[in-house]
Coordinates of C-alpha atoms and ligand atoms in Angstrom, one line a residue:
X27 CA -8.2 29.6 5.4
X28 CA -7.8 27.3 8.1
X29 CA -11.0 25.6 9.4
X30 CA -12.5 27.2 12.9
X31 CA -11.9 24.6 15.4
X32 CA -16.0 24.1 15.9
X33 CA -16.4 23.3 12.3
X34 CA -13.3 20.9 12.3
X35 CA -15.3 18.7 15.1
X36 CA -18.7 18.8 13.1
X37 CA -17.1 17.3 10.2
X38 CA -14.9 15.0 12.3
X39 CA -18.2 13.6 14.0
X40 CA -20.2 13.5 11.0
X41 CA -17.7 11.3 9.6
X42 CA -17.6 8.7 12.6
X43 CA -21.9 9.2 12.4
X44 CA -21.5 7.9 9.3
X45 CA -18.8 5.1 9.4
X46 CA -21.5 2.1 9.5
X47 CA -22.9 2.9 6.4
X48 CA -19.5 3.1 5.0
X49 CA -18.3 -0.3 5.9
X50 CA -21.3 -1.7 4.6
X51 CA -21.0 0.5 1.7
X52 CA -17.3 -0.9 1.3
X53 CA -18.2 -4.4 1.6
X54 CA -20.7 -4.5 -0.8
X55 CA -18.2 -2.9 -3.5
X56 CA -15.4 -5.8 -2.3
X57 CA -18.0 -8.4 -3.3
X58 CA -18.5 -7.4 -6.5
X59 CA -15.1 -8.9 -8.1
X60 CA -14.3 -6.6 -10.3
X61 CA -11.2 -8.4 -12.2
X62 CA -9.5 -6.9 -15.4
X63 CA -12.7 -6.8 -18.1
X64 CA -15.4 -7.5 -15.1
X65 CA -16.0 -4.2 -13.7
X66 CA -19.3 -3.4 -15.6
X67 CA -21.5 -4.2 -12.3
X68 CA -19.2 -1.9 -9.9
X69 CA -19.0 1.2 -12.3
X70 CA -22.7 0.6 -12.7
X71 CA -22.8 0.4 -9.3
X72 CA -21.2 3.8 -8.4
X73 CA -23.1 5.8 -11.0
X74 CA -26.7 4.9 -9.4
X75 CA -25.2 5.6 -6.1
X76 CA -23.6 9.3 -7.4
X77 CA -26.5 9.6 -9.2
X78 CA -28.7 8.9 -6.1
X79 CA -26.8 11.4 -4.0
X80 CA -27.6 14.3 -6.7
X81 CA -24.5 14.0 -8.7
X82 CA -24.5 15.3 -12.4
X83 CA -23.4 12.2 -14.2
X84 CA -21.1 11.3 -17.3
X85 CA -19.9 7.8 -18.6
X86 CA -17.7 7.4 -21.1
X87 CA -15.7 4.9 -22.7
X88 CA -11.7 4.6 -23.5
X89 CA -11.3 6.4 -26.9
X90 CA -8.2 3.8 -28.2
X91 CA -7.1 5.9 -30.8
X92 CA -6.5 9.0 -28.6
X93 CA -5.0 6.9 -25.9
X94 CA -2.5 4.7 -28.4
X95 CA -1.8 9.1 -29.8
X96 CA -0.9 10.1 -26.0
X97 CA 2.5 10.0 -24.9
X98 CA 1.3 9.0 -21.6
X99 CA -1.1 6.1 -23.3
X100 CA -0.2 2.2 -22.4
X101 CA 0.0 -0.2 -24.8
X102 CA -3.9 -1.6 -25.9
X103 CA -4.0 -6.0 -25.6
X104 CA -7.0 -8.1 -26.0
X105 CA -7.3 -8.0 -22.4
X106 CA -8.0 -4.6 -22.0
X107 CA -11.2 -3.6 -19.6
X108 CA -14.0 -2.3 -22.0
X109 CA -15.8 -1.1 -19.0
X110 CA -16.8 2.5 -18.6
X111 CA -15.6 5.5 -16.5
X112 CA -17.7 7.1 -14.5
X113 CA -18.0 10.5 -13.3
X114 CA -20.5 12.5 -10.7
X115 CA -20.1 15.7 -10.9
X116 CA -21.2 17.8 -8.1
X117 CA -21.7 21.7 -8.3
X118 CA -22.5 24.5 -5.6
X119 CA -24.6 27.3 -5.6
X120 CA -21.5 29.5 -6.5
X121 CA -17.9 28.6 -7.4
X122 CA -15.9 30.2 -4.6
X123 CA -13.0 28.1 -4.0
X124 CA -11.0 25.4 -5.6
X125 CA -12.1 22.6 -7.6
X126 CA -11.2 19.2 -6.4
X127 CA -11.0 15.5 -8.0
X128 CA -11.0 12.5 -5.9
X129 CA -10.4 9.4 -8.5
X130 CA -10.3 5.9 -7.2
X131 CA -10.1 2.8 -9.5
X132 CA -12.2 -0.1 -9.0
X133 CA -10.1 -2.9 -11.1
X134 CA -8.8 -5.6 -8.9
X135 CA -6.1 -8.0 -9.4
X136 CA -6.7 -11.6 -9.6
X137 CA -6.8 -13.4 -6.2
X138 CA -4.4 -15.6 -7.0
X139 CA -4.9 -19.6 -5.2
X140 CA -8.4 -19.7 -3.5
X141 CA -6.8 -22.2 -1.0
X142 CA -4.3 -19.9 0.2
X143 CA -6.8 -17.5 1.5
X144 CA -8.2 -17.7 5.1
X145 CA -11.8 -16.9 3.6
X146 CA -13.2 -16.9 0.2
X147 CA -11.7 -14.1 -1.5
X148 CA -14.6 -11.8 -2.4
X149 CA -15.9 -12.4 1.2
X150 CA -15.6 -8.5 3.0
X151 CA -15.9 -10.2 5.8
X152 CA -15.0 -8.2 9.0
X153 CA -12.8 -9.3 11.8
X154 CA -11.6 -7.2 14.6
X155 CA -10.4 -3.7 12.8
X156 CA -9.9 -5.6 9.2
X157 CA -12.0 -5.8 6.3
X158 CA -10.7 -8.8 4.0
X159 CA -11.0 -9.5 0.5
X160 CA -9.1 -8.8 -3.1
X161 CA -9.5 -5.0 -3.3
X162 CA -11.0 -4.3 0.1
X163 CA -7.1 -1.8 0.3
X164 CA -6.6 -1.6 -3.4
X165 CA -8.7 0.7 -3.1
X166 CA -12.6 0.1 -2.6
X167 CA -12.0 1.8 1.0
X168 CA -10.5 4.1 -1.1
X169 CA -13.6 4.8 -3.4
X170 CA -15.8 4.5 -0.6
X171 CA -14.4 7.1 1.0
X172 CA -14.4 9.3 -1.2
X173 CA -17.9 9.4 -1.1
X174 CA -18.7 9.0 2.2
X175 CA -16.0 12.1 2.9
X176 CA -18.8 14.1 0.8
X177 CA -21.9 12.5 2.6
X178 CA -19.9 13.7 6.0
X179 CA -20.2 17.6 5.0
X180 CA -23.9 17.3 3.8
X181 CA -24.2 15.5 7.4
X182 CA -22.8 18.5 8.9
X183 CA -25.1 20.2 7.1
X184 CA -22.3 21.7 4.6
X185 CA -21.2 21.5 0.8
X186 CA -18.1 22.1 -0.9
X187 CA -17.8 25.7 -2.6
X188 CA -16.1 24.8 -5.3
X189 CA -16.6 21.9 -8.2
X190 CA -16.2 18.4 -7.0
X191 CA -15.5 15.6 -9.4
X192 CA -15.8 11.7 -8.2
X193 CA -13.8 9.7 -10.8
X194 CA -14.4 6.1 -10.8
X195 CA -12.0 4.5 -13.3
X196 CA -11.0 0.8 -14.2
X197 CA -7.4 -0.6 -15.9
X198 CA -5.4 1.0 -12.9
X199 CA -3.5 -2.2 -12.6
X200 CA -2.6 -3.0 -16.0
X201 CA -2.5 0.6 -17.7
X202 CA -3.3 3.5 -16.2
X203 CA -5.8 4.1 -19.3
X204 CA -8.5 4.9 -17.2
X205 CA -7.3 8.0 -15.8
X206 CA -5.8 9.2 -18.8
X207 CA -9.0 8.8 -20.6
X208 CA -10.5 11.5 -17.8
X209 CA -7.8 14.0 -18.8
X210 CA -8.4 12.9 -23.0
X211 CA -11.7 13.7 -21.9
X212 CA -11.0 17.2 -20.7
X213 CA -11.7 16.7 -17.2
X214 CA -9.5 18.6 -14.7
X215 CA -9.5 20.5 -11.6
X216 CA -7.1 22.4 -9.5
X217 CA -6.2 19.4 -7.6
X218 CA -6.1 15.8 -6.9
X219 CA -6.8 13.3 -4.5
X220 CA -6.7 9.6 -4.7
X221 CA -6.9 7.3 -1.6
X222 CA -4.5 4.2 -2.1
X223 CA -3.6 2.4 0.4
X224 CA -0.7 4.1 1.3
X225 CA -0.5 3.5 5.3
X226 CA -1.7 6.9 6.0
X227 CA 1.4 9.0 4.0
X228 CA 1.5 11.1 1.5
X229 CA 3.5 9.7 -2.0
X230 CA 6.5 12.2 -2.4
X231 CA 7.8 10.2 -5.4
X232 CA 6.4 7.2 -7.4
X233 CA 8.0 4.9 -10.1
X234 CA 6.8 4.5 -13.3
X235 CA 5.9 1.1 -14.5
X236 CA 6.3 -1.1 -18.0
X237 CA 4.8 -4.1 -19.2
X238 CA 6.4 -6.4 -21.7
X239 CA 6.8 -9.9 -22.9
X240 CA 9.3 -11.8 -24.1
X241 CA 8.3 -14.8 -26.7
X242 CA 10.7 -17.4 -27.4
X243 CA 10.2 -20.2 -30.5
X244 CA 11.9 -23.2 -29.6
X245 CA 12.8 -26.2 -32.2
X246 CA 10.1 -28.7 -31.2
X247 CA 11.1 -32.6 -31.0
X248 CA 10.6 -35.8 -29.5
X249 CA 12.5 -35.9 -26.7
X250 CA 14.5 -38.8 -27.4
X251 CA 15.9 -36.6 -29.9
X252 CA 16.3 -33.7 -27.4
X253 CA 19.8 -32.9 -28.7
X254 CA 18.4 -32.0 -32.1
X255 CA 15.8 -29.5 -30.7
X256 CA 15.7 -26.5 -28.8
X257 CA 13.5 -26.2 -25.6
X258 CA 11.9 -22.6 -25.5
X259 CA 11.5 -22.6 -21.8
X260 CA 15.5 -23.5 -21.2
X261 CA 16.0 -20.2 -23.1
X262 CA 13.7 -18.2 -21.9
X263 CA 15.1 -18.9 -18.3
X264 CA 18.8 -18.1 -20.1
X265 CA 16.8 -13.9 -20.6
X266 CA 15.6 -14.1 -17.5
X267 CA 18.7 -13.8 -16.3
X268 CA 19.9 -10.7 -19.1
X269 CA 16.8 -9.3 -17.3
X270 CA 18.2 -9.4 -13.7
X271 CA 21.0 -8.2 -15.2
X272 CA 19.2 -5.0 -16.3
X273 CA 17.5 -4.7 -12.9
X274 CA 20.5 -4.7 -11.1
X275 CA 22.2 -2.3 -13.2
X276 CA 18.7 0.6 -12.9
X277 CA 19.3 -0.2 -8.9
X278 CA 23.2 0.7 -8.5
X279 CA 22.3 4.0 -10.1
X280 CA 20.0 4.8 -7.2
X281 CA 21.9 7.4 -6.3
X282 CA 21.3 9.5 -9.2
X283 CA 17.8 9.6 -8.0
X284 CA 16.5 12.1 -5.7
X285 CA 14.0 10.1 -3.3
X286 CA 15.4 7.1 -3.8
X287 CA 19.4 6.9 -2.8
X288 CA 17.7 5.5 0.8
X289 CA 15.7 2.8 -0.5
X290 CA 17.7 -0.5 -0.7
X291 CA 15.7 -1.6 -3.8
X292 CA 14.0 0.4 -5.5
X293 CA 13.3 -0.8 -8.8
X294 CA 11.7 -4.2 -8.9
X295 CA 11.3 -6.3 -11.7
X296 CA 9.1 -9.1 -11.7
X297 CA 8.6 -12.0 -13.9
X298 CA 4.6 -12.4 -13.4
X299 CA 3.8 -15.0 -15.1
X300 CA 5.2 -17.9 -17.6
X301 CA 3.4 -20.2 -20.2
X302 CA 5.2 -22.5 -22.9
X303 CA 5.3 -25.9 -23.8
X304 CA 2.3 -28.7 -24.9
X305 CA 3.5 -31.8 -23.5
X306 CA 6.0 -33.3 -21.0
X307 CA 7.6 -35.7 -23.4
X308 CA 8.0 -33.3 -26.6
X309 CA 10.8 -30.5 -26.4
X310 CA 8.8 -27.3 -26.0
X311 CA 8.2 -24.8 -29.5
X312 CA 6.9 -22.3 -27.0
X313 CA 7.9 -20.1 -23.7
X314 CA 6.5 -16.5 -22.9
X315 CA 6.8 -14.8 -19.6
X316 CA 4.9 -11.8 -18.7
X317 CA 7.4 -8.9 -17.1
X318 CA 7.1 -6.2 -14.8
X319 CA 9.6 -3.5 -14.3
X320 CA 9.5 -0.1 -13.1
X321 CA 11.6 2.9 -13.9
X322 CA 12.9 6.6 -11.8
X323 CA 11.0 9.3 -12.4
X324 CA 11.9 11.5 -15.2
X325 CA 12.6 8.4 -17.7
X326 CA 10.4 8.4 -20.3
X327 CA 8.4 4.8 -21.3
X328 CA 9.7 4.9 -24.6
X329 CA 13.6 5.1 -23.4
X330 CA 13.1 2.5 -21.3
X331 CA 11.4 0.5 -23.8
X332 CA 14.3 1.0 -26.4
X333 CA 16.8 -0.4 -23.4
X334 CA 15.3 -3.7 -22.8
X335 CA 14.4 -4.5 -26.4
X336 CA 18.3 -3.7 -27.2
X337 CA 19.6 -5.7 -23.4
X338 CA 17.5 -8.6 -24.9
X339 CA 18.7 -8.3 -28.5
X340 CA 22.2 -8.5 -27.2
X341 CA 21.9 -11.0 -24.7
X342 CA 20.5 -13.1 -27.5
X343 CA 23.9 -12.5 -30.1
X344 CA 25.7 -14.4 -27.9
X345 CA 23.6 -17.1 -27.1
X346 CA 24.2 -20.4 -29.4
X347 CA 20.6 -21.0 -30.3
X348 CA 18.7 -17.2 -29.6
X349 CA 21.0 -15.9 -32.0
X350 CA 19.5 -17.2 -34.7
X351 CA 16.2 -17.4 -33.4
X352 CA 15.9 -13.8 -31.6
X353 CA 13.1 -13.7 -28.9
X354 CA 10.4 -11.2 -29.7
X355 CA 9.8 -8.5 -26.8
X356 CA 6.0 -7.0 -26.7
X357 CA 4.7 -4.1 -24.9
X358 CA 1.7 -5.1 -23.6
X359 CA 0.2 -3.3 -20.6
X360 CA 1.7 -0.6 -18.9
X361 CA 3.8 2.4 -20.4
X362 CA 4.1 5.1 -17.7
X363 CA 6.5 7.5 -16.3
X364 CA 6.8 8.2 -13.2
X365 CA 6.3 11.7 -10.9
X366 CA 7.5 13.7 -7.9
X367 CA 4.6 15.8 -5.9
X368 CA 7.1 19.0 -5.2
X369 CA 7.3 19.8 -1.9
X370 CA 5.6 23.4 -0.8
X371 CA 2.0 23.3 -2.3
X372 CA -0.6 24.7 -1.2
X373 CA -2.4 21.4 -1.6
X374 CA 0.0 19.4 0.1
X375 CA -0.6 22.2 3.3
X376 CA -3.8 21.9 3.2
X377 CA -3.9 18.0 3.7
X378 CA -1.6 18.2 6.6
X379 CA -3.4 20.8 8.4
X380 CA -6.7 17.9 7.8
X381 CA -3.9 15.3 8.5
X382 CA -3.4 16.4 11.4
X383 CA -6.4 17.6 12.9
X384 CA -7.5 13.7 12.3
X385 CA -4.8 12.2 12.9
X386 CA -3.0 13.9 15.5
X387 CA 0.7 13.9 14.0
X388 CA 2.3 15.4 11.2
X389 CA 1.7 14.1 7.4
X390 CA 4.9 12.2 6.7
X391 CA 5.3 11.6 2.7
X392 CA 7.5 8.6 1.2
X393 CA 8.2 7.3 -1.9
X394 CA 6.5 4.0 -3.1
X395 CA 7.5 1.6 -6.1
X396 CA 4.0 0.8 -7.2
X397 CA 2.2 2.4 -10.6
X398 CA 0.2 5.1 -9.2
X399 CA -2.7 7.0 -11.4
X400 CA -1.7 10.3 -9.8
X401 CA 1.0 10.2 -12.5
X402 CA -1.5 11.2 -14.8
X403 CA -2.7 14.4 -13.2
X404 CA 0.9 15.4 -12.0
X405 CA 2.4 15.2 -15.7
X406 CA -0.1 15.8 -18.0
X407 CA -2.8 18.1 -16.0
X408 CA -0.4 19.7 -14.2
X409 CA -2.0 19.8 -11.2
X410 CA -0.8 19.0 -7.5
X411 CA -1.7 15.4 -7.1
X412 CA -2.2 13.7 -3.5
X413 CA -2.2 9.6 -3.3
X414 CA -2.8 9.1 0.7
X415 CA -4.6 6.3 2.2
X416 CA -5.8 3.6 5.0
X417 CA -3.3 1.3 6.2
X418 CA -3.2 -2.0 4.2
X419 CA -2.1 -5.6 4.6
X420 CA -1.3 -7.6 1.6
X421 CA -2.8 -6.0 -1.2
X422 CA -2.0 -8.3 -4.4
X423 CA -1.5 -10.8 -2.3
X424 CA -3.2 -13.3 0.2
X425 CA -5.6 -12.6 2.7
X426 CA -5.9 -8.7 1.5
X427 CA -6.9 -6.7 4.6
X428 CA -7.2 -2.6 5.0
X429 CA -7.8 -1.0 8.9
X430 CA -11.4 -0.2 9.3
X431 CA -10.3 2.8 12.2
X432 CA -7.4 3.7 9.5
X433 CA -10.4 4.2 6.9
X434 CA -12.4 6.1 9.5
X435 CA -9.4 8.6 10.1
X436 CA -8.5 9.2 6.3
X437 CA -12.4 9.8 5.8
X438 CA -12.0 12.1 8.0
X439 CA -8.9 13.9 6.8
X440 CA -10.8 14.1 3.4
X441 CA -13.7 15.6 4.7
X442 CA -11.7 18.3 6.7
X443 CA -9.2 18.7 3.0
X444 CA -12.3 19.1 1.3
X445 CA -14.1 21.4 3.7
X446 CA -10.2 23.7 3.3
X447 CA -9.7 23.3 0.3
X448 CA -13.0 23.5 -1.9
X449 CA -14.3 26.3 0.8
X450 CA -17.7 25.3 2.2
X451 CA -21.7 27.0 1.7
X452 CA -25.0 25.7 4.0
X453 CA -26.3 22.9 2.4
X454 CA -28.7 23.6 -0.6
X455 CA -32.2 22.4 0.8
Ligands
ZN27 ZN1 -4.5 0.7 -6.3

């Protein structure tokens, strides 16, 4: 039932009421850097502060053998995050409406040249409306609010009427494992909500994502006998371009795609990173770059997989050298399908009704071309699964910034979405 008007103003102030303590709260999670493997301190973090708040907690680790069994499990490398999940779950006096999860990852991605950025990276420093630093977007304003949408209705004096779990997970930008472990785990609810940074729009459609390398062996020799070798780097730059070959292909069948026949790219690959070679004046035995490349919903990992290990196998029959020396291609990260949120749930109403009574215009949805963890909950729990968010600048890249009033007005959608959809009971004293 929609929210009396009285009650939707209660909630709206007790989010602003609380909004200092959220930035602070948000800074303090941007400073920890959480990189890939790092993000012991920060899940530690968030379970003393669940804990704190009353939260029933679990922690749990990734179960590897369970993921690696899952059709929607990524591929395990040594650089996988050990770090736990966390999860505060909250109860009320008696279950009368729906049960909610609000996930958020704390992972970040590297911050890439400290000299690029206008302050250090890791700062949270505050300037005007933007909070800056690697995550501050992606998403600790996210995972702060969350929480602080939950403090709101116990300011108001409230609490949900339904089953509330807080998921904090880690390897959302290299595998999506985290999330996936939460389901392996048996956790699930009758909907989702995750706030990315997703400029205040609800994601109608979302990509799903691969990660792969591709190892060339090159003939090493001194370089005054360069004809006799083969450098490893020259070929890996001749795949490269079977790559963009691929890409360009998966984009002229666009069309095909419900959501997408608008967008003028929509699937990106990116060559992330490249290493090869020892030594300037020795013909390099070496080259691996680290790939990117996303896929329509509907595709399965595994097809997707098969097509670029056969586009490089072929490329590489009719190259002089590769044919002989075929490059190796290795799934090393992600291996994810993508998802549409059907339009017409009740879910979906219920966030633009809070959307809008924070907001003051309609909930617009949009499709985005970044790995999303909602995928998880949208294929394999089955439930309706809601990624909206602050607006961002530059997440992954320099100077990452998210709008402190934008974070104050999606705190306060939450907090009505919650008060909606979970139902609402007088605080227990
Ligand atoms: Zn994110």
């Amino acid at each position: 039932m929609p929210l009396d008007a009285a009650l939707r103003d209660r909630i709206l102030k007790a989010v602003s009421d609380g909004f200092d303590d959220q930035i602070t709260f948000t800074q303090k999670l941007v400073q920890m850097p959480s990189l890939r493997g790092h993000e012991h301190p920060v899940q530690d973090f968030v379970f003393c502060e669940l804990q704190a708040r009353g939260f029933a907690m679990d922690r749990f680790n990734m179960d590897r053998e369970a993921i690696s069994a899952h059709e929607g499990g990524s591929k395990f490398s040594d650089d996988h995050s050990d770090a736990p999940i966390v999860v505060g779950i909250y109860r009320p006096r008696e279950e009368k409406g729906r049960s909610l999860i609000l996930q958020s990852h704390l992972d970040v991605v590297p911050e890439g040249l400290h000299e690029m950025w206008s302050d250090p990276p890791f700062s949270g420093k505050v300037e005007g409306d933007w909070m800056y630093g690697r995550g501050a977007a992606d998403m600790k304003a996210g995972a702060a609010a969350n929480i602080f949408a939950l403090d709101a209705l116990r300011r108001a004096g409230l609490q949900p009427a339904a089953t509330v779990y807080v998921q904090s997970v880690v390897e959302e930008e290299s595998t999506g494992n985290g999330a996936l472990q939460t389901y392996l785990q048996g956790y699930s609810a009758d909907a989702v909500l995750i706030p990315e940074p997703e400029d205040e729009m609800l994601v109608r459609a979302n990509i799903g994502v691969l990660w792969f390398q591709v190892q060339v062996r090159g003939v090493p020799v001194h370089v005054r006998e360069m004809g006799e070798g083969a450098n490893a780097i020259d070929s890996v730059t001749r795949v490269m371009g079977a790559l963009r070959e691929m890409e360009a292909d998966w984009n002229a069948d666009k069309a095909n795609h419900p959501y997408f026949e608008q967008e003028e790219h929509p699937i990106n690959l990116n060559i992330g990173k490249i290493e090869g070679g020892d030594w300037a004046s020795s013909v390099p035995s070496w080259c691996t770059i680290d790939c990117r490349v996303s896929i329509y919903p509907g595709r399965s990992a595994e097809d997707a997989a098969c097509e670029i290990r056969e586009r490089v196998a072929a490329f590489a029959q009719n190259d002089a050298f590769l044919s002989n020396n075929p490059p190796q291609v290795v799934f090393n990260g992600f291996y994810a399908e993508g998802y549409v949120l059907e339009p017409g749930s009740e879910a979906e109403a219920v966030l633009g009704r809070a959307h809008e009574a924070a907001i003051g215009a309609p909930l617009k949805s949009f499709m985005t071309a970044g790995y999303l963890d909602t995928r998880v909950y949208a294929l394999y729990n089955k439930i309706p699964a809601l990624c909206y968010g602050p607006v961002s600048r530059n997440i992954h890249g320099i100077d990452e910034c998210v709008s402190l009033s934008s974070v104050q007005r999606i705190t306060q959608a939450m907090a009505l979405f919650i008060a909606e959809w979970c139902g609402v009971e007088p605080l227990e004293q």
